[in-house]
Short mmCIF file of C-alpha atoms and ligand atoms in Angstrom, two decimals:
data_model
loop_
_atom_site.label_atom_id
_atom_site.label_comp_id
_atom_site.label_asym_id
_atom_site.label_seq_id
_atom_site.Cartn_x
_atom_site.Cartn_y
_atom_site.Cartn_z
CA MET A 615 3.43 10.92 -16.79
CA PRO A 616 6.21 8.46 -17.29
CA TYR A 617 5.45 5.29 -19.17
CA GLU A 618 6.92 2.20 -17.47
CA ARG A 619 5.94 -0.84 -19.29
CA THR A 620 6.83 -4.28 -17.95
CA GLU A 621 5.97 -7.46 -19.79
CA VAL A 622 5.33 -10.80 -18.10
CA SER A 623 7.84 -13.19 -19.60
CA ALA A 624 6.71 -16.00 -21.80
CA GLN A 625 8.31 -18.50 -19.32
CA GLU A 626 6.26 -17.02 -16.49
CA ILE A 627 2.98 -17.52 -18.52
CA GLU A 628 4.24 -21.03 -19.44
CA ARG A 629 4.66 -21.73 -15.70
CA GLN A 630 1.00 -20.59 -15.13
CA LYS A 631 -0.14 -23.07 -17.76
CA GLU A 632 1.90 -25.84 -16.16
CA ILE A 633 0.15 -25.14 -12.89
CA CYS A 634 -3.22 -25.41 -14.68
CA ALA A 635 -2.18 -28.94 -15.80
CA ARG A 636 -0.99 -29.80 -12.26
CA VAL A 637 -4.26 -28.64 -10.70
CA ARG A 638 -6.23 -30.48 -13.37
CA SER A 639 -4.50 -33.79 -12.62
CA ALA A 640 -4.56 -33.21 -8.82
CA LEU A 641 -8.31 -32.71 -8.93
CA GLY A 642 -8.84 -36.03 -10.77
CA GLY A 643 -11.25 -37.22 -13.34
CA SER A 644 -14.64 -36.25 -11.94
CA GLU A 645 -16.52 -33.42 -13.64
CA ARG A 646 -16.12 -30.06 -11.83
CA PHE A 647 -18.05 -26.79 -12.55
CA ALA A 648 -17.10 -23.21 -12.34
CA MET A 649 -19.12 -20.05 -12.63
CA VAL A 650 -17.82 -16.53 -13.38
CA ASP A 651 -20.15 -13.64 -12.59
CA THR A 652 -19.08 -10.34 -14.21
CA TYR A 653 -19.81 -6.76 -13.17
CA GLY A 654 -18.73 -3.51 -14.85
CA CYS A 655 -17.36 -2.74 -18.22
CA GLN A 656 -16.16 -4.57 -21.29
CA GLN A 657 -12.63 -4.70 -19.88
CA ASN A 658 -13.97 -6.81 -17.08
CA GLU A 659 -15.89 -9.01 -19.54
CA SER A 660 -12.64 -9.49 -21.40
CA ASP A 661 -10.86 -10.33 -18.10
CA SER A 662 -13.59 -12.87 -17.32
CA GLU A 663 -12.83 -14.66 -20.56
CA VAL A 664 -9.21 -15.15 -19.33
CA LEU A 665 -10.43 -16.38 -16.02
CA ARG A 666 -12.79 -18.95 -17.73
CA GLY A 667 -9.92 -19.92 -20.07
CA TYR A 668 -7.68 -20.65 -17.08
CA LEU A 669 -10.46 -22.48 -15.20
CA ARG A 670 -11.16 -24.52 -18.34
CA SER A 671 -7.46 -25.57 -18.54
CA MET A 672 -7.76 -26.64 -14.89
CA GLY A 673 -10.51 -29.03 -15.93
CA TYR A 674 -13.57 -27.05 -14.97
CA THR A 675 -16.72 -26.87 -17.10
CA MET A 676 -18.53 -23.53 -17.02
CA THR A 677 -21.93 -23.26 -15.67
CA ASP A 678 -24.47 -20.54 -14.88
CA ASP A 679 -26.06 -22.57 -12.07
CA GLU A 680 -24.66 -21.33 -8.74
CA ASP A 681 -25.92 -24.43 -6.93
CA LYS A 682 -23.79 -26.61 -9.19
CA ALA A 683 -20.60 -24.61 -9.23
CA ASP A 684 -17.59 -25.94 -7.27
CA VAL A 685 -15.93 -22.58 -7.98
CA ILE A 686 -17.75 -19.22 -7.92
CA ALA A 687 -15.79 -16.22 -9.13
CA VAL A 688 -17.17 -12.72 -8.88
CA ASN A 689 -15.31 -10.34 -11.15
CA THR A 690 -16.21 -6.93 -9.69
CA CYS A 691 -16.44 -3.28 -10.63
CA ALA A 692 -15.63 -0.26 -8.43
CA VAL A 693 -16.78 2.56 -10.62
CA ARG A 694 -19.91 3.48 -8.67
CA GLU A 695 -21.05 2.69 -5.15
CA HIS A 696 -24.09 0.91 -6.44
CA ALA A 697 -21.94 -1.71 -8.28
CA THR A 698 -19.91 -2.42 -5.05
CA MET A 699 -23.06 -2.67 -2.93
CA ARG A 700 -24.53 -5.21 -5.31
CA VAL A 701 -21.37 -7.25 -5.15
CA PHE A 702 -21.31 -7.26 -1.36
CA GLY A 703 -24.96 -8.23 -1.33
CA ASN A 704 -24.52 -11.14 -3.74
CA VAL A 705 -21.36 -12.39 -2.11
CA GLY A 706 -22.99 -12.14 1.34
CA ALA A 707 -25.84 -14.20 0.03
CA LEU A 708 -23.44 -17.08 -0.59
CA THR A 709 -22.98 -17.57 3.20
CA HIS A 710 -25.66 -20.21 3.18
CA LEU A 711 -24.22 -22.07 0.24
CA LYS A 712 -20.81 -22.06 1.86
CA ARG A 713 -22.33 -23.46 5.10
CA VAL A 714 -23.83 -26.39 3.26
CA HIS A 715 -20.83 -26.95 0.94
CA PRO A 716 -17.67 -25.70 2.69
CA GLU A 717 -15.56 -27.29 0.06
CA ARG A 718 -16.77 -24.83 -2.61
CA ILE A 719 -14.43 -22.01 -3.50
CA VAL A 720 -15.46 -18.43 -3.68
CA ILE A 721 -13.25 -15.93 -5.52
CA LEU A 722 -13.65 -12.15 -5.42
CA CYS A 723 -11.54 -10.57 -8.11
CA GLY A 724 -11.58 -7.53 -10.38
CA CYS A 725 -11.40 -3.83 -9.77
CA MET A 726 -12.96 -3.76 -6.24
CA ALA A 727 -10.33 -6.25 -5.16
CA GLN A 728 -7.47 -4.13 -6.19
CA SER A 729 -8.08 -1.81 -3.29
CA ALA A 730 -6.19 -2.83 -0.16
CA GLU A 731 -9.05 -1.40 2.00
CA ILE A 732 -11.71 -3.52 0.28
CA ARG A 733 -9.48 -6.61 0.58
CA GLU A 734 -9.12 -5.99 4.26
CA GLN A 735 -12.88 -5.48 4.59
CA VAL A 736 -13.63 -8.71 2.68
CA LYS A 737 -11.09 -10.62 4.76
CA LYS A 738 -12.72 -9.46 8.01
CA SER A 739 -16.39 -9.41 7.12
CA TYR A 740 -16.88 -11.77 4.20
CA ARG A 741 -15.56 -15.02 5.56
CA MET A 742 -17.05 -17.00 2.67
CA VAL A 743 -14.43 -15.59 0.26
CA ASP A 744 -11.37 -17.83 -0.15
CA LEU A 745 -9.34 -15.96 -2.73
CA CYS A 746 -9.18 -12.25 -3.42
CA PHE A 747 -7.07 -10.56 -6.05
CA GLY A 748 -7.15 -7.51 -8.37
CA PRO A 749 -6.78 -7.07 -12.12
CA HIS A 750 -2.94 -6.79 -11.98
CA GLU A 751 -2.74 -10.34 -10.71
CA LEU A 752 -5.07 -11.94 -13.32
CA TRP A 753 -2.25 -13.37 -15.37
CA ARG A 754 -1.12 -15.46 -12.39
CA PHE A 755 -4.49 -16.64 -11.31
CA PRO A 756 -3.48 -20.40 -11.61
CA GLU A 757 -0.72 -19.87 -8.93
CA LEU A 758 -3.12 -18.09 -6.64
CA PHE A 759 -5.80 -20.72 -7.28
CA GLU A 760 -3.42 -23.59 -6.53
CA ARG A 761 -2.35 -21.92 -3.32
CA THR A 762 -6.03 -21.60 -2.37
CA LEU A 763 -6.69 -25.25 -3.02
CA GLN A 764 -3.70 -26.13 -0.86
CA VAL A 765 -4.53 -23.98 2.08
CA HIS A 766 -8.23 -24.50 1.83
CA GLY A 767 -8.01 -28.15 1.28
CA LEU A 768 -10.84 -30.04 -0.28
CA SER A 769 -11.80 -31.23 3.08
CA GLY A 770 -13.27 -27.83 3.81
CA ALA A 771 -10.58 -26.64 6.21
CA ARG A 772 -10.65 -22.89 5.96
CA GLY A 773 -7.46 -21.25 4.73
CA ARG A 774 -7.64 -18.14 2.57
CA VAL A 775 -5.45 -16.33 0.02
CA PHE A 776 -5.56 -12.60 0.32
CA ASP A 777 -2.00 -11.45 -0.03
CA ALA A 778 -1.72 -11.25 -3.90
CA GLU A 779 0.34 -8.22 -4.71
CA SER A 780 2.15 -7.71 -8.03
CA ALA A 781 3.22 -5.07 -10.33
CA GLU A 782 1.27 -3.62 -13.27
CA SER A 783 2.31 -5.33 -16.47
CA VAL A 784 1.38 -6.53 -19.96
CA ALA A 785 0.83 -10.24 -20.34
CA GLU A 786 0.51 -12.03 -23.65
CA GLY A 787 -0.66 -15.51 -24.53
CA LEU A 788 -3.14 -16.09 -21.83
CA PRO A 789 -5.87 -18.63 -22.51
CA ARG A 790 -9.30 -17.37 -23.11
CA GLU A 791 -12.72 -18.82 -23.34
CA ARG A 792 -14.69 -16.29 -25.41
CA ASP A 793 -18.31 -15.41 -24.89
CA GLY A 794 -20.10 -16.17 -28.11
CA SER A 795 -18.86 -16.69 -31.66
CA VAL A 796 -19.92 -13.50 -33.47
CA LYS A 797 -18.64 -10.58 -31.45
CA ALA A 798 -15.31 -10.49 -29.72
CA TRP A 799 -13.51 -8.13 -27.36
CA LEU A 800 -9.92 -7.31 -28.12
CA SER A 801 -8.10 -5.53 -25.33
CA ILE A 802 -5.42 -3.26 -26.80
CA MET A 803 -4.28 -1.53 -23.66
CA ASN A 804 -4.91 -1.42 -19.92
CA GLY A 805 -5.08 1.20 -17.27
CA CYS A 806 -5.66 4.88 -17.43
CA ASN A 807 -3.52 7.99 -16.90
CA ASN A 808 -6.20 10.55 -17.01
CA PHE A 809 -7.33 10.84 -13.39
CA CYS A 810 -10.69 12.43 -14.02
CA SER A 811 -11.39 13.73 -10.58
CA TYR A 812 -14.45 11.51 -9.92
CA CYS A 813 -13.00 8.32 -11.26
CA ILE A 814 -11.58 5.27 -9.47
CA VAL A 815 -10.38 3.42 -12.58
CA PRO A 816 -6.79 4.80 -12.61
CA TYR A 817 -6.33 3.61 -9.04
CA VAL A 818 -7.68 0.11 -9.61
CA ARG A 819 -6.41 -0.49 -13.15
CA GLY A 820 -3.08 1.24 -12.79
CA ARG A 821 -1.11 3.17 -15.37
CA GLU A 822 -1.86 3.09 -19.02
CA ARG A 823 0.09 0.48 -20.92
CA SER A 824 -0.41 -0.62 -24.51
CA ARG A 825 0.03 -4.03 -26.10
CA ARG A 826 2.43 -4.22 -29.02
CA SER A 827 0.63 -3.62 -32.36
CA GLY A 828 2.00 -6.99 -33.61
CA ASP A 829 0.38 -8.91 -30.77
CA VAL A 830 -2.95 -7.07 -31.30
CA VAL A 831 -2.93 -7.58 -35.02
CA ARG A 832 -2.12 -11.30 -34.53
CA GLU A 833 -4.98 -11.67 -32.11
CA ALA A 834 -7.33 -9.86 -34.61
CA GLU A 835 -6.23 -12.17 -37.39
CA SER A 836 -6.93 -15.19 -35.35
CA LEU A 837 -10.38 -13.85 -34.43
CA VAL A 838 -11.22 -13.26 -38.07
CA ALA A 839 -9.93 -16.78 -38.94
CA ALA A 840 -12.12 -18.18 -36.24
CA GLY A 841 -15.20 -16.53 -37.82
CA TYR A 842 -15.74 -13.53 -35.57
CA LYS A 843 -17.36 -10.71 -37.49
CA ASP A 844 -17.54 -7.90 -34.99
CA ILE A 845 -14.30 -7.05 -33.08
CA THR A 846 -14.36 -4.32 -30.45
CA LEU A 847 -10.95 -2.91 -29.55
CA LEU A 848 -10.91 -2.07 -25.81
CA GLY A 849 -9.12 0.46 -23.77
CA GLN A 850 -10.07 3.13 -21.17
CA ASN A 851 -8.80 5.74 -23.68
CA VAL A 852 -7.98 4.09 -26.95
CA ASN A 853 -6.88 7.44 -28.49
CA SER A 854 -3.68 7.34 -26.43
CA TYR A 855 -2.84 3.82 -27.60
CA GLY A 856 0.83 3.38 -28.39
CA ARG A 857 2.27 5.80 -25.91
CA GLY A 858 5.15 4.27 -24.13
CA LEU A 859 5.63 1.56 -26.82
CA ASP A 860 9.07 1.33 -28.48
CA GLU A 861 7.42 1.34 -31.96
CA ASP A 862 5.91 4.17 -33.94
CA VAL A 863 2.23 3.49 -33.83
CA ASP A 864 -0.88 5.36 -32.69
CA PHE A 865 -4.51 4.39 -32.57
CA ALA A 866 -5.24 5.63 -36.05
CA GLY A 867 -2.28 3.52 -37.25
CA LEU A 868 -3.51 0.45 -35.39
CA LEU A 869 -7.01 0.83 -36.95
CA ARG A 870 -5.40 0.90 -40.41
CA LYS A 871 -3.45 -2.30 -39.62
CA ILE A 872 -6.44 -4.17 -38.49
CA ASN A 873 -8.53 -2.87 -41.42
CA ALA A 874 -5.98 -4.37 -43.69
CA ILE A 875 -6.65 -7.94 -42.46
CA PRO A 876 -8.63 -9.65 -45.29
CA GLY A 877 -12.19 -10.74 -44.37
CA ASP A 878 -15.69 -9.55 -43.92
CA PHE A 879 -15.76 -8.11 -40.43
CA ARG A 880 -16.39 -4.87 -38.54
CA ILE A 881 -14.06 -3.03 -36.21
CA ARG A 882 -15.41 -1.11 -33.25
CA PHE A 883 -13.58 0.51 -30.41
CA MET A 884 -14.18 2.09 -27.02
CA THR A 885 -13.65 4.36 -25.22
CA SER A 886 -12.41 7.61 -26.81
CA HIS A 887 -11.48 10.44 -24.61
CA PRO A 888 -12.50 13.79 -26.22
CA LYS A 889 -9.20 15.43 -25.20
CA ASP A 890 -7.33 12.97 -27.42
CA ALA A 891 -9.68 12.41 -30.26
CA THR A 892 -7.91 13.83 -33.26
CA GLU A 893 -8.66 14.68 -36.91
CA ARG A 894 -6.19 11.86 -37.66
CA LEU A 895 -8.52 9.45 -35.94
CA PHE A 896 -11.60 10.65 -37.78
CA ALA A 897 -9.71 10.47 -41.08
CA ALA A 898 -8.66 6.89 -40.31
CA MET A 899 -12.22 5.98 -39.41
CA ALA A 900 -13.56 7.38 -42.62
CA GLU A 901 -10.84 5.67 -44.68
CA CYS A 902 -11.04 2.22 -43.10
CA GLU A 903 -14.10 0.58 -44.65
CA LYS A 904 -14.29 -2.04 -41.90
CA CYS A 905 -14.38 0.53 -39.10
CA ALA A 906 -17.86 1.12 -37.71
CA PRO A 907 -19.18 4.68 -38.22
CA HIS A 908 -19.65 4.83 -34.46
CA ILE A 909 -17.88 6.79 -31.78
CA HIS A 910 -18.47 6.71 -28.10
CA LEU A 911 -17.31 10.02 -26.93
CA PRO A 912 -18.13 10.60 -23.23
CA VAL A 913 -18.77 14.34 -22.58
CA GLN A 914 -19.59 13.97 -18.89
CA SER A 915 -20.84 17.59 -18.61
CA GLY A 916 -21.76 20.58 -20.75
CA SER A 917 -20.45 23.11 -18.15
CA ASP A 918 -16.90 24.33 -18.53
CA ARG A 919 -16.72 24.99 -14.80
CA ILE A 920 -17.63 21.37 -14.09
CA LEU A 921 -15.44 20.02 -16.83
CA ARG A 922 -12.52 21.80 -15.28
CA ALA A 923 -13.39 20.39 -11.83
CA MET A 924 -13.61 16.99 -13.41
CA ASN A 925 -10.12 17.38 -14.88
CA ARG A 926 -11.38 16.44 -18.31
CA GLY A 927 -9.07 18.63 -20.33
CA TYR A 928 -11.55 20.12 -22.82
CA THR A 929 -14.35 22.70 -22.91
CA ALA A 930 -17.88 22.41 -24.20
CA GLU A 931 -16.88 24.34 -27.21
CA LYS A 932 -13.93 22.15 -28.02
CA TYR A 933 -16.21 19.12 -27.68
CA LEU A 934 -18.69 20.56 -30.09
CA ALA A 935 -16.06 21.39 -32.62
CA GLN A 936 -14.86 17.76 -32.44
CA VAL A 937 -18.35 16.49 -33.05
CA ASP A 938 -18.58 18.78 -36.11
CA LEU A 939 -15.28 17.53 -37.40
CA ALA A 940 -16.14 13.86 -36.78
CA ARG A 941 -19.51 14.32 -38.60
CA LYS A 942 -17.71 16.03 -41.53
CA TYR A 943 -15.47 13.02 -42.01
CA ILE A 944 -18.09 10.38 -41.28
CA PRO A 945 -21.51 11.72 -42.38
CA ASN A 946 -23.50 8.65 -41.16
CA LEU A 947 -21.74 8.74 -37.75
CA VAL A 948 -23.62 7.29 -34.81
CA LEU A 949 -22.56 9.19 -31.74
CA THR A 950 -22.99 8.05 -28.19
CA THR A 951 -21.87 9.44 -24.85
CA ASP A 952 -21.75 9.23 -21.07
CA VAL A 953 -22.96 12.00 -18.83
CA ILE A 954 -22.55 12.43 -15.07
CA VAL A 955 -25.28 14.42 -13.21
CA GLY A 956 -24.76 15.85 -9.75
CA PHE A 957 -20.97 16.27 -9.67
CA PRO A 958 -20.22 18.09 -6.38
CA GLY A 959 -21.10 21.72 -6.66
CA GLU A 960 -23.07 21.37 -9.84
CA THR A 961 -25.61 24.18 -10.01
CA GLU A 962 -28.88 24.30 -11.99
CA GLU A 963 -27.04 26.55 -14.43
CA ASP A 964 -24.27 23.99 -14.97
CA PHE A 965 -26.93 21.34 -15.49
CA LEU A 966 -28.74 23.43 -17.97
CA ASP A 967 -25.42 23.79 -19.89
CA THR A 968 -25.23 19.96 -20.00
CA LEU A 969 -28.81 19.74 -21.20
CA ALA A 970 -28.19 22.36 -23.86
CA LEU A 971 -25.10 20.56 -25.12
CA THR A 972 -26.79 17.22 -25.36
CA GLU A 973 -29.78 18.62 -27.14
CA LYS A 974 -27.48 20.46 -29.54
CA VAL A 975 -25.42 17.32 -30.38
CA ARG A 976 -28.44 15.01 -30.43
CA PHE A 977 -26.68 11.82 -29.35
CA ASP A 978 -28.06 8.54 -30.71
CA SER A 979 -27.88 7.20 -27.24
CA MET A 980 -26.64 8.40 -23.85
CA PHE A 981 -25.47 6.60 -20.77
CA THR A 982 -26.53 8.75 -17.83
CA PHE A 983 -25.11 8.36 -14.32
CA ILE A 984 -25.69 10.12 -11.01
CA TYR A 985 -22.32 11.02 -9.51
CA SER A 986 -21.14 8.53 -7.00
CA ARG A 987 -18.59 9.49 -4.50
CA ARG A 988 -15.48 7.23 -4.69
CA PRO A 989 -13.21 7.50 -1.60
CA GLY A 990 -9.68 8.18 -2.62
CA THR A 991 -10.51 10.25 -5.66
CA PRO A 992 -9.96 14.11 -5.60
CA ALA A 993 -13.68 14.83 -6.15
CA ALA A 994 -14.50 12.86 -2.90
CA LYS A 995 -13.02 15.72 -0.96
CA ILE A 996 -15.30 18.39 -2.49
CA GLU A 997 -18.21 19.23 -0.30
CA ASP A 998 -21.50 18.09 -1.83
CA THR A 999 -24.42 20.08 -0.64
CA THR A 1000 -26.94 19.59 -3.44
CA PRO A 1001 -29.94 17.75 -2.04
CA ARG A 1002 -30.41 14.15 -3.50
CA ALA A 1003 -33.93 15.06 -4.73
CA VAL A 1004 -32.61 18.00 -6.83
CA ILE A 1005 -30.01 15.72 -8.38
CA GLN A 1006 -32.61 13.04 -9.08
CA ASN A 1007 -34.86 15.68 -10.75
CA ARG A 1008 -31.96 16.79 -13.00
CA PHE A 1009 -31.19 13.21 -13.86
CA ASP A 1010 -34.86 12.56 -14.79
CA ARG A 1011 -34.93 15.63 -17.02
CA LEU A 1012 -31.76 14.42 -18.83
CA VAL A 1013 -33.09 10.96 -19.32
CA GLU A 1014 -36.35 12.31 -20.66
CA SER A 1015 -34.45 14.51 -23.14
CA ALA A 1016 -32.08 11.75 -24.13
CA GLY A 1017 -34.98 9.30 -24.68
CA ARG A 1018 -36.91 11.84 -26.76
CA VAL A 1019 -33.88 12.50 -29.01
CA SER A 1020 -33.06 8.80 -29.43
CA ALA A 1021 -36.66 8.06 -30.39
CA GLU A 1022 -36.59 10.84 -32.98
CA LEU A 1023 -33.30 9.69 -34.43
CA HIS A 1024 -34.66 6.13 -34.54
CA ARG A 1025 -37.90 7.18 -36.27
CA ALA A 1026 -35.79 8.86 -38.92
CA GLN A 1027 -34.36 5.49 -39.86
CA GLU A 1028 -37.89 3.92 -40.66
CA GLY A 1029 -38.03 2.91 -44.27
CA LYS A 1030 -34.24 2.69 -44.70
CA THR A 1031 -32.41 -0.48 -45.37
CA PHE A 1032 -29.27 -1.34 -43.55
CA ARG A 1033 -26.67 -4.12 -43.87
CA VAL A 1034 -26.81 -5.71 -40.43
CA LEU A 1035 -24.99 -8.44 -38.53
CA ILE A 1036 -27.33 -10.82 -36.82
CA ASP A 1037 -25.71 -11.39 -33.46
CA GLY A 1038 -28.09 -13.07 -31.07
CA THR A 1039 -31.55 -13.88 -30.03
CA ALA A 1040 -34.19 -11.44 -28.79
CA LYS A 1041 -37.48 -11.75 -27.12
CA ASN A 1042 -39.49 -8.68 -28.17
CA GLY A 1043 -43.07 -9.10 -29.26
CA GLY A 1044 -42.55 -11.71 -31.92
CA TYR A 1045 -39.04 -10.45 -32.83
CA THR A 1046 -36.64 -13.34 -32.26
CA LEU A 1047 -33.34 -12.05 -33.46
CA SER A 1048 -31.05 -9.07 -32.56
CA ALA A 1049 -28.76 -7.42 -34.98
CA ARG A 1050 -26.57 -4.38 -35.27
CA THR A 1051 -26.22 -1.84 -38.05
CA ALA A 1052 -22.70 -0.76 -38.92
CA GLY A 1053 -23.12 2.24 -36.61
CA GLY A 1054 -24.08 -0.16 -33.80
CA ARG A 1055 -27.83 0.53 -33.67
CA LEU A 1056 -29.80 -2.35 -32.21
CA VAL A 1057 -32.25 -3.91 -34.75
CA HIS A 1058 -34.76 -6.56 -33.88
CA LEU A 1059 -35.69 -9.02 -36.67
CA ARG A 1060 -37.89 -12.05 -37.19
CA GLY A 1061 -36.19 -15.18 -38.33
CA ASP A 1062 -34.62 -18.48 -37.46
CA GLU A 1063 -31.71 -18.71 -34.95
CA SER A 1064 -29.64 -20.41 -37.64
CA LEU A 1065 -29.15 -16.88 -39.01
CA ILE A 1066 -27.06 -15.82 -36.07
CA GLY A 1067 -23.62 -14.94 -37.31
CA SER A 1068 -24.71 -13.95 -40.78
CA TRP A 1069 -25.11 -10.61 -42.50
CA ALA A 1070 -28.59 -9.51 -43.79
CA ASN A 1071 -30.22 -6.50 -45.34
CA ALA A 1072 -32.89 -5.20 -42.99
CA ARG A 1073 -35.58 -2.70 -43.83
CA ILE A 1074 -36.67 -0.73 -40.86
CA VAL A 1075 -40.39 -0.82 -40.25
CA SER A 1076 -40.80 0.70 -36.78
CA SER A 1077 -38.75 1.90 -33.85
CA ASN A 1078 -38.81 3.00 -30.23
CA THR A 1079 -36.37 4.79 -27.97
CA PHE A 1080 -34.03 1.77 -27.56
CA ALA A 1081 -34.15 -0.17 -30.81
CA LEU A 1082 -35.16 -0.43 -34.50
CA PHE A 1083 -37.46 -3.13 -35.79
CA GLY A 1084 -36.98 -4.52 -39.22
CA GLU A 1085 -37.65 -7.07 -41.78
CA ILE A 1086 -34.99 -9.10 -43.60
CA THR A 1087 -35.18 -8.28 -47.26
CA GLU A 1088 -32.49 -10.61 -48.44
N1 SAH B 845 -12.64 5.33 -19.67
C1 SAH B 845 -13.95 5.60 -19.97
C2 SAH B 845 -15.01 5.37 -18.92
C3 SAH B 845 -14.87 4.45 -17.84
S1 SAH B 845 -16.06 4.50 -16.71
C4 SAH B 845 -13.95 7.04 -20.34
O1 SAH B 845 -13.24 7.85 -19.86
O2 SAH B 845 -14.87 7.40 -21.03
C5 SAH B 845 -17.59 4.68 -17.58
C6 SAH B 845 -18.40 5.84 -17.22
O3 SAH B 845 -18.80 5.77 -15.88
C7 SAH B 845 -17.68 7.23 -17.33
O4 SAH B 845 -17.71 7.67 -18.62
C8 SAH B 845 -18.49 8.04 -16.39
O5 SAH B 845 -19.58 8.68 -17.09
C9 SAH B 845 -19.05 7.03 -15.44
N2 SAH B 845 -18.42 7.27 -14.07
C10 SAH B 845 -17.10 7.11 -13.79
N3 SAH B 845 -16.95 7.36 -12.48
C11 SAH B 845 -18.07 7.78 -11.97
C12 SAH B 845 -18.54 8.26 -10.70
N4 SAH B 845 -17.68 8.32 -9.66
N5 SAH B 845 -19.85 8.49 -10.55
C13 SAH B 845 -20.73 8.36 -11.55
N6 SAH B 845 -20.36 7.96 -12.79
C14 SAH B 845 -19.02 7.67 -12.99
FE1 SF4 B 846 -11.94 7.27 -15.55
FE2 SF4 B 846 -11.37 9.50 -16.90
FE3 SF4 B 846 -9.83 7.34 -17.03
FE4 SF4 B 846 -12.23 7.30 -18.19
S1 SF4 B 846 -10.53 8.66 -18.80
S2 SF4 B 846 -11.29 5.71 -16.96
S3 SF4 B 846 -13.41 8.47 -16.79
S4 SF4 B 846 -10.06 8.58 -15.30
FE1 F3S B 847 -15.65 -0.94 -13.33
FE2 F3S B 847 -13.15 -1.62 -13.44
FE3 F3S B 847 -14.48 -1.36 -15.71
S1 F3S B 847 -14.05 -0.18 -12.05
S2 F3S B 847 -16.07 0.17 -15.14
S3 F3S B 847 -14.87 -2.88 -14.14
S4 F3S B 847 -12.39 -0.79 -15.32
#
């Protein structure tokens, strides 16, 4: 696949920032509120931070209170039908609010909004939406927002902006209001070239394009300087980072560069595609002391026939060999995965292959999904005759098995002591803090909120399927 990589010019970004200032002064001095509601994956959470950054520069204060918000932005996900239905439900529910407060602005953005059909549907049937644009247009949100303000008018006259259309690109230097002060997302690339046959992401996120390593490293340095202690590098397939760049760097190389930044912090990354996970990567992970001993390696299925139909580019055997290799390099590796149940044509035998593979690998945790037909993807054309109840039954069996294995692996941690990063509050039977081990396992602790952001040694005293429970020993 050809790599065409266009960068948005610095002047263009500057122009967007000037628009922010213009909007800010046009809106005047009174306090205004904005709310950003995020669906989907970490990429979307990262995009929402940019949206908030822009809104903040336009003079808005962020709120979680829908009733108070002058601007409501819904950053959507298209990966499964359930997610899109929820968005439509929640946006539809804004009808009343909009009737009472016609001057309020509703924005529908993100992956759903990249599809022309969805935009058409929203335009026709979701009259409360004033502005609709996809992820490719995020960098020029101020321009679109200003146009919305102009056509919409603060008087409540109804004009709408739906025609945003721009090319896929890489944009640097966007403002960002980050969520929290301990953990940070760092997007290293965008898009996906894999075209797994069930997946909508390549259609809504466009072709894969990497940021320059210098830009990524600079952002990582500024995060470390700002006190962030847990940095997650984001991409749909981080293992193909660097392709199409005019510099000689791959993901393992990028890990090493970030690892060389002085400071006490952890590096995580997601997601790794098994077809591109290499020995070079495992070696870099083992060598980089700041790199978390965790890999999220979505297997999707344990049946070679289904893997082929999914266009995944590996067999069950190859996957298992990779797991062995990864565990050889990183003995304390925490391994997590995604599995899809009910891909069209999946037989009981295919499913048993999946179950056997997962039981063999013993994943620390597993994200399990029922196949969702995404119009426009190749798999959507395959006839799907398996009754829903059969698929649900397979799903339940997989979830039961995954839960049992997680609980066993968690129980095996009891009595051990881990260096954890306390990253937030929890409400779990007297446990008030949440923390993560280097491998990313969730640990609940007792202690004061002032400990958030600090490292601690935690001895594990009990566990369940989802978490470990510990006491701070130091
Ligand atoms: N780029 C990542 C995943 C992005 S989507 C990767 O390749 O691993 C996250 C997960 O959603 C996928 O791993 C897959 O398990 C699931 N998924 C994607 N499309 C789906 C669909 N049409 N139906 C059900 N699950 C899906
Ligand atoms: Fe979707 Fe496959 Fe790309 Fe992941 S690698 S985003 S599952 S097409
Ligand atoms: Fe969803 Fe878009 Fe992420 S479709 S999973 S929000 S890339």
